Tab-separated table of C-alpha atoms in Angstrom:
chain	number	residue	atom	x	y	z
R	1	MET	CA	3.345	16.595	47.494
R	2	ALA	CA	2.082	13.414	45.892
R	3	LYS	CA	3.540	10.133	47.439
R	4	ARG	CA	5.833	8.506	45.105
R	5	ARG	CA	4.715	4.998	44.124
R	6	LYS	CA	7.368	2.200	45.013
R	7	GLY	CA	8.831	0.052	42.198
R	8	ARG	CA	9.419	0.217	38.389
R	9	PRO	CA	7.171	2.329	36.035
R	10	LEU	CA	6.478	-0.508	33.728
R	11	ASN	CA	3.711	-0.572	30.998
R	12	GLY	CA	2.666	-3.556	29.179
R	13	VAL	CA	1.666	-7.152	29.199
R	14	VAL	CA	3.319	-10.309	30.254
R	15	LEU	CA	1.736	-13.553	29.192
R	16	VAL	CA	2.068	-16.171	32.099
R	17	ASP	CA	1.225	-19.827	32.047
R	18	LYS	CA	-0.397	-19.927	35.580
R	19	PRO	CA	0.535	-23.277	37.457
R	20	SER	CA	-1.915	-25.253	39.439
R	21	GLY	CA	-2.316	-24.179	43.242
R	22	TYR	CA	-2.194	-20.327	42.600
R	23	SER	CA	-5.120	-18.129	42.606
R	24	SER	CA	-5.123	-15.569	39.772
R	25	ASN	CA	-4.501	-12.695	42.395
R	26	GLY	CA	-1.864	-14.763	44.053
R	27	LEU	CA	0.060	-15.300	40.676
R	28	LEU	CA	-0.520	-11.643	39.894
R	29	GLN	CA	1.242	-10.498	43.105
R	30	LYS	CA	3.997	-12.928	42.553
R	31	VAL	CA	4.670	-11.661	39.119
R	32	ARG	CA	4.373	-8.042	40.271
R	33	TRP	CA	6.984	-8.657	43.006
R	34	LEU	CA	9.359	-10.504	40.402
R	35	TYR	CA	9.238	-7.619	38.142
R	36	GLN	CA	9.184	-4.925	40.960
R	37	ALA	CA	6.226	-3.204	39.087
R	38	GLN	CA	4.537	-0.228	40.468
R	39	LYS	CA	1.186	-1.236	39.181
R	40	ALA	CA	-0.356	-4.486	37.882
R	41	GLY	CA	-3.592	-6.131	37.192
R	42	HIS	CA	-5.060	-9.441	35.585
R	43	THR	CA	-7.418	-9.903	32.770
R	44	GLY	CA	-9.845	-12.706	33.851
R	45	ALA	CA	-9.457	-15.146	36.666
R	46	LEU	CA	-8.649	-18.707	36.512
R	47	ASP	CA	-9.673	-21.233	39.203
R	48	PRO	CA	-6.753	-21.906	41.610
R	49	ALA	CA	-6.671	-25.586	40.242
R	50	ALA	CA	-6.720	-24.498	36.631
R	51	THR	CA	-3.816	-23.791	34.558
R	52	GLY	CA	-2.803	-21.922	31.506
R	53	LEU	CA	-2.743	-18.577	29.980
R	54	LEU	CA	-3.104	-15.489	32.355
R	55	PRO	CA	-2.186	-12.055	30.908
R	56	VAL	CA	-0.788	-9.661	33.493
R	57	CYS	CA	-0.907	-6.156	32.788
R	58	PHE	CA	1.477	-3.501	34.146
R	59	GLY	CA	1.090	0.282	34.437
R	60	GLU	CA	-1.085	1.986	31.839
R	61	ALA	CA	-1.812	-1.390	30.384
R	62	THR	CA	-4.310	-1.938	33.484
R	63	LYS	CA	-6.541	0.779	31.735
R	64	PHE	CA	-7.349	-1.730	28.968
R	65	THR	CA	-7.845	-4.898	30.960
R	66	GLN	CA	-11.655	-4.905	30.200
R	67	PHE	CA	-10.877	-5.267	26.564
R	68	LEU	CA	-9.280	-8.598	27.462
R	69	LEU	CA	-11.998	-9.496	29.933
R	70	ASP	CA	-14.423	-9.218	27.217
R	71	ALA	CA	-12.404	-11.459	24.941
R	72	ASN	CA	-13.341	-14.912	23.706
R	73	LYS	CA	-11.346	-17.673	25.179
R	74	ARG	CA	-10.242	-21.257	24.555
R	75	TYR	CA	-9.729	-24.206	27.081
R	76	VAL	CA	-8.889	-27.926	27.039
R	77	THR	CA	-10.599	-29.654	29.789
R	78	THR	CA	-10.940	-33.290	31.057
R	79	GLY	CA	-14.387	-34.335	32.484
R	80	VAL	CA	-15.201	-37.389	34.545
R	81	LEU	CA	-18.634	-38.983	34.182
R	82	GLY	CA	-20.436	-40.779	36.986
R	83	ALA	CA	-20.384	-38.250	39.756
R	84	THR	CA	-21.169	-34.548	40.753
R	85	THR	CA	-19.265	-32.470	43.175
R	86	ASP	CA	-20.280	-29.069	45.116
R	87	THR	CA	-17.521	-27.172	43.322
R	88	LEU	CA	-18.294	-28.904	39.881
R	89	ASP	CA	-14.562	-29.981	40.033
R	90	SER	CA	-12.093	-32.338	41.635
R	91	GLU	CA	-11.409	-29.926	44.396
R	92	GLY	CA	-14.991	-30.477	45.692
R	93	GLU	CA	-16.786	-33.002	47.771
R	94	VAL	CA	-18.691	-35.644	45.944
R	95	THR	CA	-22.444	-34.903	46.137
R	96	GLU	CA	-23.909	-37.774	44.047
R	97	TYR	CA	-22.873	-40.809	42.184
R	98	PHE	CA	-24.413	-42.037	38.746
R	99	PRO	CA	-24.047	-44.920	36.437
R	100	VAL	CA	-21.353	-44.211	33.891
R	101	PRO	CA	-23.220	-44.146	30.428
R	102	ASP	CA	-22.432	-46.744	27.788
R	103	ILE	CA	-21.666	-44.363	24.959
R	104	SER	CA	-19.532	-44.482	21.785
R	105	THR	CA	-16.924	-41.764	20.786
R	106	ASP	CA	-19.289	-40.741	17.805
R	107	GLU	CA	-22.297	-40.595	20.007
R	108	LEU	CA	-20.590	-38.252	22.604
R	109	ALA	CA	-19.190	-36.120	19.731
R	110	GLY	CA	-22.670	-35.808	18.317
R	111	CYS	CA	-24.054	-34.869	21.578
R	112	LEU	CA	-21.537	-32.133	22.007
R	113	ALA	CA	-22.298	-30.770	18.321
R	114	THR	CA	-26.069	-30.714	18.412
R	115	ARG	CA	-26.598	-29.677	22.098
R	116	PHE	CA	-23.635	-27.437	23.149
R	117	VAL	CA	-22.522	-25.560	20.183
R	118	GLY	CA	-23.878	-21.885	19.618
R	119	ALA	CA	-25.918	-19.664	21.851
R	120	ILE	CA	-26.653	-21.605	25.020
R	121	GLN	CA	-27.848	-20.685	28.627
R	122	GLN	CA	-25.757	-21.392	31.773
R	123	ILE	CA	-26.476	-21.133	35.422
R	124	PRO	CA	-23.169	-20.074	37.103
R	125	PRO	CA	-21.755	-22.261	39.685
R	126	MET	CA	-22.180	-21.284	43.497
R	127	TYR	CA	-18.480	-21.799	43.985
R	128	SER	CA	-17.492	-18.660	41.851
R	129	ALA	CA	-16.344	-15.025	42.166
R	130	LEU	CA	-19.648	-13.621	41.252
R	131	LYS	CA	-21.115	-11.284	43.637
R	132	ARG	CA	-24.487	-11.118	45.433
R	133	ASP	CA	-25.407	-8.311	47.828
R	134	GLY	CA	-21.613	-7.470	47.989
R	135	LYS	CA	-20.388	-11.058	48.835
R	136	LYS	CA	-18.874	-13.503	46.564
R	137	LEU	CA	-20.749	-16.532	45.670
R	138	TYR	CA	-18.100	-19.060	46.866
R	139	GLU	CA	-17.976	-17.213	50.269
R	140	LEU	CA	-21.694	-17.713	50.543
R	141	ALA	CA	-21.268	-21.465	49.360
R	142	ARG	CA	-18.692	-22.055	52.187
R	143	GLU	CA	-21.268	-20.740	54.629
R	144	GLY	CA	-23.437	-23.285	53.580
R	145	LYS	CA	-25.919	-20.999	51.825
R	146	THR	CA	-27.556	-21.576	48.314
R	147	ILE	CA	-28.689	-18.723	46.097
R	148	ASP	CA	-31.299	-19.102	43.300
R	149	LEU	CA	-29.334	-18.127	40.351
R	150	LYS	CA	-30.428	-17.157	36.801
R	151	ALA	CA	-29.254	-18.636	33.667
R	152	ARG	CA	-27.097	-16.315	31.413
R	153	PRO	CA	-26.480	-16.584	27.877
R	154	VAL	CA	-23.027	-17.580	26.670
R	155	THR	CA	-21.894	-18.864	23.122
R	156	ILE	CA	-19.688	-22.015	22.336
R	157	TYR	CA	-18.139	-21.445	19.146
R	158	GLY	CA	-16.920	-24.853	18.801
R	159	ILE	CA	-16.115	-28.007	20.711
R	160	GLU	CA	-14.003	-30.789	19.690
R	161	LEU	CA	-13.748	-34.291	21.304
R	162	LEU	CA	-10.137	-34.938	21.665
R	163	GLY	CA	-10.425	-38.277	23.409
R	164	MET	CA	-12.531	-40.638	25.609
R	165	ASP	CA	-11.330	-43.363	28.158
R	166	MET	CA	-14.571	-43.871	30.244
R	167	PRO	CA	-15.471	-42.459	32.651
R	168	GLU	CA	-13.264	-39.636	31.352
R	169	PHE	CA	-13.337	-37.466	28.156
R	170	THR	CA	-11.253	-34.423	26.988
R	171	ILE	CA	-12.537	-31.600	24.950
R	172	ASP	CA	-11.213	-28.449	23.268
R	173	VAL	CA	-13.681	-25.457	23.817
R	174	GLN	CA	-13.866	-22.206	22.079
R	175	CYS	CA	-16.345	-19.955	24.011
R	176	SER	CA	-17.412	-16.375	24.759
R	177	LYS	CA	-16.662	-14.249	27.817
R	178	GLY	CA	-18.466	-15.405	30.925
R	179	THR	CA	-18.621	-19.160	30.056
R	180	TYR	CA	-17.973	-21.549	32.872
R	181	ILE	CA	-16.383	-24.815	31.793
R	182	ARG	CA	-17.255	-26.493	35.080
R	183	THR	CA	-20.904	-25.887	34.365
R	184	LEU	CA	-20.540	-26.871	30.624
R	185	VAL	CA	-18.849	-30.151	31.814
R	186	ALA	CA	-21.638	-30.729	34.473
R	187	ASP	CA	-24.372	-29.945	31.690
R	188	ILE	CA	-22.607	-32.412	29.461
R	189	GLY	CA	-22.956	-34.969	32.168
R	190	THR	CA	-26.636	-34.211	32.641
R	191	ALA	CA	-27.325	-34.505	29.048
R	192	LEU	CA	-25.945	-37.859	29.076
R	193	GLY	CA	-28.216	-39.099	32.020
R	194	SER	CA	-25.140	-39.044	34.396
R	195	GLY	CA	-23.136	-36.487	36.530
R	196	ALA	CA	-19.806	-35.023	35.499
R	197	TYR	CA	-17.169	-32.805	37.099
R	198	VAL	CA	-14.029	-31.154	35.706
R	199	LYS	CA	-10.676	-32.979	36.416
R	200	THR	CA	-8.410	-30.769	34.849
R	201	LEU	CA	-8.593	-27.442	33.093
R	202	ARG	CA	-6.168	-25.474	30.935
R	203	ARG	CA	-6.757	-22.030	29.172
R	204	THR	CA	-4.965	-22.201	25.891
R	205	GLU	CA	-6.061	-18.876	24.281
R	206	HIS	CA	-7.196	-15.530	25.401
R	207	GLY	CA	-8.271	-13.152	22.803
R	208	ARG	CA	-5.605	-12.980	20.245
R	209	PHE	CA	-2.818	-14.397	22.701
R	210	SER	CA	-2.023	-17.882	22.834
R	211	LEU	CA	-0.358	-20.302	25.510
R	212	GLN	CA	2.674	-20.714	23.016
R	213	GLN	CA	3.513	-17.024	23.776
R	214	ALA	CA	3.406	-17.425	27.457
R	215	VAL	CA	6.428	-17.829	29.966
R	216	THR	CA	6.083	-20.105	33.036
R	217	LEU	CA	6.230	-18.885	36.530
R	218	ASP	CA	9.443	-21.099	37.006
R	219	GLN	CA	11.197	-19.311	34.168
R	220	LEU	CA	10.365	-15.806	35.425
R	221	ILE	CA	11.682	-16.883	38.716
R	222	ALA	CA	14.960	-18.331	37.284
R	223	LEU	CA	15.430	-14.941	35.420
R	224	GLN	CA	14.916	-12.921	38.569
R	225	GLU	CA	17.206	-14.937	40.598
R	226	ALA	CA	19.917	-14.680	37.889
R	227	GLY	CA	19.503	-10.824	37.819
R	228	LYS	CA	18.441	-10.970	34.263
R	229	VAL	CA	16.196	-8.047	34.288
R	230	GLU	CA	16.493	-7.223	30.658
R	231	ALA	CA	15.546	-10.604	29.569
R	232	MET	CA	12.517	-10.372	31.746
R	233	ASP	CA	11.608	-6.882	30.383
R	234	GLN	CA	11.868	-8.197	26.597
R	235	LEU	CA	8.814	-10.607	27.545
R	236	ILE	CA	6.645	-7.638	28.072
R	237	ILE	CA	4.339	-6.984	25.257
R	238	PRO	CA	3.294	-3.379	24.242
R	239	MET	CA	-0.031	-2.384	25.548
R	240	ASP	CA	-1.479	-1.283	22.381
R	241	GLU	CA	-1.465	-5.094	21.319
R	242	LEU	CA	-4.139	-5.667	23.698
R	243	LEU	CA	-6.176	-3.760	21.266
R	244	SER	CA	-4.940	-4.858	18.010
R	245	ASP	CA	-8.558	-5.795	16.681
R	246	TYR	CA	-9.296	-2.127	16.601
R	247	PRO	CA	-8.219	-0.110	13.475
R	248	ALA	CA	-5.379	2.565	13.937
R	249	ILE	CA	-5.415	6.270	13.259
R	250	GLU	CA	-2.399	8.430	13.455
R	251	LEU	CA	-2.820	12.086	13.997
R	252	ASN	CA	-0.651	14.962	13.049
R	253	GLU	CA	1.354	17.129	15.504
R	254	LYS	CA	-1.577	19.566	16.128
R	255	TYR	CA	-4.208	17.050	16.633
R	256	SER	CA	-1.880	14.786	18.755
R	257	LEU	CA	-1.596	17.805	21.179
R	258	LEU	CA	-5.287	18.620	21.360
R	259	PHE	CA	-6.226	14.871	21.527
R	260	GLY	CA	-3.937	14.329	24.247
R	261	ASN	CA	-5.412	17.015	26.249
R	262	GLY	CA	-8.821	15.430	26.078
R	263	ASN	CA	-10.251	17.304	23.173
R	264	ASP	CA	-12.080	15.737	20.215
R	265	VAL	CA	-10.762	16.488	16.769
R	266	HIS	CA	-11.719	15.993	13.138
R	267	ILE	CA	-10.466	13.157	11.025
R	268	ALA	CA	-10.078	13.992	7.148
R	269	ASP	CA	-9.939	10.439	6.075
R	270	ASP	CA	-12.953	8.076	5.451
R	271	SER	CA	-12.247	5.720	8.296
R	272	ASP	CA	-15.318	3.770	9.469
R	273	ALA	CA	-16.951	4.891	12.580
R	274	GLY	CA	-16.307	3.138	15.869
R	275	MET	CA	-13.537	2.561	18.485
R	276	VAL	CA	-9.956	3.036	17.125
R	277	ARG	CA	-6.515	2.781	18.567
R	278	VAL	CA	-4.877	6.349	18.306
R	279	TYR	CA	-1.228	7.152	17.737
R	280	ASP	CA	0.581	10.443	17.674
R	281	PHE	CA	2.636	11.992	14.909
R	282	ALA	CA	5.700	10.147	16.079
R	283	GLY	CA	3.960	6.800	16.272
R	284	ASP	CA	3.518	6.542	19.801
R	285	PHE	CA	0.271	5.022	21.231
R	286	MET	CA	-2.019	7.586	22.930
R	287	GLY	CA	-5.029	5.355	23.738
R	288	LEU	CA	-8.602	4.665	22.476
R	289	GLY	CA	-10.738	7.010	20.634
R	290	LEU	CA	-14.376	6.712	19.498
R	291	LEU	CA	-14.729	7.801	15.872
R	292	LYS	CA	-18.364	8.976	15.270
R	293	VAL	CA	-20.134	9.067	11.623
R	294	ASN	CA	-19.285	12.731	11.480
R	295	GLN	CA	-15.568	12.044	11.437
R	296	ARG	CA	-15.062	13.549	14.936
R	297	LEU	CA	-12.641	11.494	17.204
R	298	TYR	CA	-13.548	11.615	20.825
R	299	PRO	CA	-11.070	10.553	23.609
R	300	GLN	CA	-12.159	7.579	25.376
R	301	ARG	CA	-9.271	6.075	27.452
R	302	LEU	CA	-5.811	7.955	27.162
R	303	VAL	CA	-2.600	6.558	28.527
R	304	ASN	CA	-0.471	8.941	30.973
R	305	ARG	CA	2.066	10.334	28.686
R	306	GLN	CA	4.077	11.378	31.596
R	307	HIS	CA	4.223	7.824	33.122
């Protein structure tokens, strides 16, 4: 007999404003405990010193976290010119000092627009969760080891200079997955003939979700301590909202049964080929399907209908 999982069988996403000092996994475990959820996962790590939007998925929603991991993101960060650190942020040890450049706001904005918007190459920082030979880079860095890392392509969709009070500058960055803001700030420092490191970092958007939709950890704790479980549950977003960029297809009763059992079905309308959200005849979300040019719909990732 299968062992029964402890906790509540919740499904969906809660948007949390991560405070500084929590690792992403630490916050995940705290939120899971507050909700007493059977299963939870997050959708893209933030450094412990960073704050901002961290979507936490419960239950069946964890099957779709990759689609948020691949989503574009937006950050507001303050960089400090005149020094570099081993972690590329204020948590690290200073490795070198530089003269602070004499540059105007217009000159800095021009540098950002001409050199850092569009497709660029980034070398990931050693203090990161990327793995090499089964070990995380930050673990190797703490052992004093240095790895020759290759540059990776990322896309910066936009950078806005929000303010400058030397040696600090604050920017609003819209970027693709895989972008390291610490590396971006360090590279900006290098382009200005100086060093630079991140002082503060805050994620404001993650895919279609924004920080304005998020709840703080303190608010969740207050609700839990007051026994307001229903109010907490109302903060959970349906899992299919993770996938709202994909078109939706609704199946009839016969095809709902076939598709739910893992069979491909024929779609009579002229929907475009590609990944789609699939709903049954009652309007309930079934999962993702791949619609091919022959109008056959193939199951890709289905939710557990008995969950």
